[in-house]
Amino acid sequence: MRRGLTRAALVLLSASLALPPLHAAPARQRGGSCVSGNCANGEGSVRFSFATYTGPWVKSDFTAGTYSVVYTAFPDQTFELTVDAAGYPVKGTVPRGSKDDVLRDPSVYTGSFAKTWNPFDRSHVARYAQGRYTDARGVAYEGEFDFVPGIVGAGTVTGGYYIFQGTRIDEDADEVTSGLYISDWTSHDVRAGEYPSYLPVVFHRARPDYIAKLQDDLRRDLERVNAEEAAKLARERESRESWNTLFATALGVAAVVGVAKVASRSSGGSTGTVNALGDTLASKQSAPAANQKMVGELRERAKTDPVLAKRIGKSSDAELTAMLQQAGRTAPPKMTVAEYRAASQQQETEKVAKAAQAEKDRQARDKEAREKAAKENEKAELAAAERARKKAEAEAARKAEQEAEEQAKREYLVALARGTQLKARTCPGGEGQYYVVGLLPKIKPEKVDCVDLHYRARCEGHANYIDGVGKTFLGIATDCFMGDTYKIEPKPACPLAQLQVTVKEIRACGR
């Protein structure tokens, strides 16, 4: 056998996923046929040779959404799968197995997916990213996955290797371990018209000699099949020492992260270790760069993991690398299934308690914020009410003061009217006309500095009268030269001695 660790790897070629990569071609162009519903623009079921997809369709093609999938190999089971606009899986569950598989029970993966560029057939292939893979024997792998594309034979069959870091759960052996694993060769024959055969991915604990040989094989295949890609991705060959350092660091990361820690991470977690190894195998980065990437990734994890942060401490990159390499040389941690479940349950309990505490803290903060806002609003309302009260009091005081001032003016004018002395007379050069003259009383303080004299002239014994106004009446004298003189018009018919002049009213000027 050229590659892999089991003889089944090349006897029955397995797929990188339990479905071929889905490209953005219309469903019918992929060989599918509509069996129910609206498969053009709506909800419907499209049957392919390997599976039937039920879900939304746009212009007879996949769209970003969730589909119910029934695979031909497992007609009694339905799997939910969310895909992107091009039909590539994003998250959900997919089985692995063949119609002719004697095991009958499928291997199953549940979690998130990613896409990896396959330089051999120049296309993207969907792969596992973060989740749980359970093989046909019931052994589960929970953690992080990456996929390194490769090729078999003359270049007609492409596939590759899965790298896994996380927790291996073997119910039959009652054993749970954590570490770094690599799969047998897993391939997918995509020749038109042929139903692909799907074998479960078989994982083995990674060995440095096997990974180093694998890198050599992958580089040689790339140079042989695709020189352009080889030139694009080629890197200077790493020394054996660099490879050993990288591998030891990767094993150390798996050991330091721990058994239950991997299982407790969400599907949205990072995959720094497996990605670093995968990129190095595919010649996308050097071993030292990958080693540095893993160290940085571990530091990022420590930001949300107090236990890990305490273990790392303030170590330099070199010290942390040495610590990881030492951890990688030790035996991987083991648990019984019961211990693992207890640890996982404890983590879940702590997670729930932490979430509950966080919610309680949030509610307390919200309550405090509401109470603070209420107090501030009350304070603002009281301040506004106080301002309004003071404003009203000031306005009332102003109006009262104004009214008092107006009343004082009215009383002052009345007093002026009572004390003013008027008389009628003629003046030299007046051509016999009658004039009003008079004296204003001296009242202090002066409330009105300018007054108009409203007077009434009446002949004794007559009911008729003449009213007039003396503008800006000063009232300082009764002669024609020093005092105010106001002509009485029309001239009364009686002699001057019989003419009576009285004050009708004194007003402020212009009123």
mmCIF file with all atom_site columns, C-alpha atoms in Angstrom, residues 420-427 434-440 453 455 473 475-488 501-503:
data_model
loop_
_atom_site.group_PDB
_atom_site.id
_atom_site.type_symbol
_atom_site.label_atom_id
_atom_site.label_alt_id
_atom_site.label_comp_id
_atom_site.label_asym_id
_atom_site.label_entity_id
_atom_site.label_seq_id
_atom_site.pdbx_PDB_ins_code
_atom_site.Cartn_x
_atom_site.Cartn_y
_atom_site.Cartn_z
_atom_site.occupancy
_atom_site.B_iso_or_equiv
_atom_site.pdbx_formal_charge
_atom_site.auth_seq_id
_atom_site.auth_comp_id
_atom_site.auth_asym_id
_atom_site.auth_atom_id
_atom_site.pdbx_PDB_model_num
ATOM 1  C CA . THR A 1 420 ? -53.503 120.904 39.908 1.00 0.00 ? 420 THR A CA 1
ATOM 2  C CA . GLN A 1 421 ? -54.709 124.536 39.786 1.00 0.00 ? 421 GLN A CA 1
ATOM 3  C CA . LEU A 1 422 ? -56.009 125.808 36.432 1.00 0.00 ? 422 LEU A CA 1
ATOM 4  C CA . LYS A 1 423 ? -57.234 129.181 35.243 1.00 0.00 ? 423 LYS A CA 1
ATOM 5  C CA . ALA A 1 424 ? -58.298 130.803 31.978 1.00 0.00 ? 424 ALA A CA 1
ATOM 6  C CA . ARG A 1 425 ? -56.625 133.912 30.672 1.00 0.00 ? 425 ARG A CA 1
ATOM 7  C CA . THR A 1 426 ? -55.660 135.861 27.621 1.00 0.00 ? 426 THR A CA 1
ATOM 8  C CA . CYS A 1 427 ? -52.112 136.444 26.487 1.00 0.00 ? 427 CYS A CA 1
ATOM 9  C CA . TYR A 1 434 ? -58.668 132.275 25.751 1.00 0.00 ? 434 TYR A CA 1
ATOM 10 C CA . TYR A 1 435 ? -55.859 130.050 27.105 1.00 0.00 ? 435 TYR A CA 1
ATOM 11 C CA . VAL A 1 436 ? -55.564 127.494 29.879 1.00 0.00 ? 436 VAL A CA 1
ATOM 12 C CA . VAL A 1 437 ? -52.649 127.883 32.317 1.00 0.00 ? 437 VAL A CA 1
ATOM 13 C CA . GLY A 1 438 ? -51.956 126.135 35.612 1.00 0.00 ? 438 GLY A CA 1
ATOM 14 C CA . LEU A 1 439 ? -49.687 124.741 38.310 1.00 0.00 ? 439 LEU A CA 1
ATOM 15 C CA . LEU A 1 440 ? -48.949 121.077 39.069 1.00 0.00 ? 440 LEU A CA 1
ATOM 16 C CA . LEU A 1 453 ? -53.494 117.663 30.915 1.00 0.00 ? 453 LEU A CA 1
ATOM 17 C CA . TYR A 1 455 ? -59.237 119.825 30.894 1.00 0.00 ? 455 TYR A CA 1
ATOM 18 C CA . PHE A 1 473 ? -48.028 119.720 30.780 1.00 0.00 ? 473 PHE A CA 1
ATOM 19 C CA . GLY A 1 475 ? -47.481 123.290 35.309 1.00 0.00 ? 475 GLY A CA 1
ATOM 20 C CA . ILE A 1 476 ? -44.712 125.483 36.624 1.00 0.00 ? 476 ILE A CA 1
ATOM 21 C CA . ALA A 1 477 ? -46.329 128.958 36.167 1.00 0.00 ? 477 ALA A CA 1
ATOM 22 C CA . THR A 1 478 ? -49.569 130.712 35.253 1.00 0.00 ? 478 THR A CA 1
ATOM 23 C CA . ASP A 1 479 ? -48.214 133.502 33.052 1.00 0.00 ? 479 ASP A CA 1
ATOM 24 C CA . CYS A 1 480 ? -48.023 133.378 29.301 1.00 0.00 ? 480 CYS A CA 1
ATOM 25 C CA . PHE A 1 481 ? -44.235 133.310 29.098 1.00 0.00 ? 481 PHE A CA 1
ATOM 26 C CA . MET A 1 482 ? -43.019 130.925 31.800 1.00 0.00 ? 482 MET A CA 1
ATOM 27 C CA . GLY A 1 483 ? -45.883 128.506 31.978 1.00 0.00 ? 483 GLY A CA 1
ATOM 28 C CA . ASP A 1 484 ? -47.834 126.233 29.677 1.00 0.00 ? 484 ASP A CA 1
ATOM 29 C CA . THR A 1 485 ? -50.544 127.864 27.598 1.00 0.00 ? 485 THR A CA 1
ATOM 30 C CA . TYR A 1 486 ? -53.157 125.862 25.732 1.00 0.00 ? 486 TYR A CA 1
ATOM 31 C CA . LYS A 1 487 ? -55.617 127.652 23.436 1.00 0.00 ? 487 LYS A CA 1
ATOM 32 C CA . ILE A 1 488 ? -59.259 126.840 24.141 1.00 0.00 ? 488 ILE A CA 1
ATOM 33 C CA . VAL A 1 501 ? -61.615 125.718 33.710 1.00 0.00 ? 501 VAL A CA 1
ATOM 34 C CA . THR A 1 502 ? -61.341 122.406 35.606 1.00 0.00 ? 502 THR A CA 1
ATOM 35 C CA . VAL A 1 503 ? -59.067 119.336 35.496 1.00 0.00 ? 503 VAL A CA 1
#
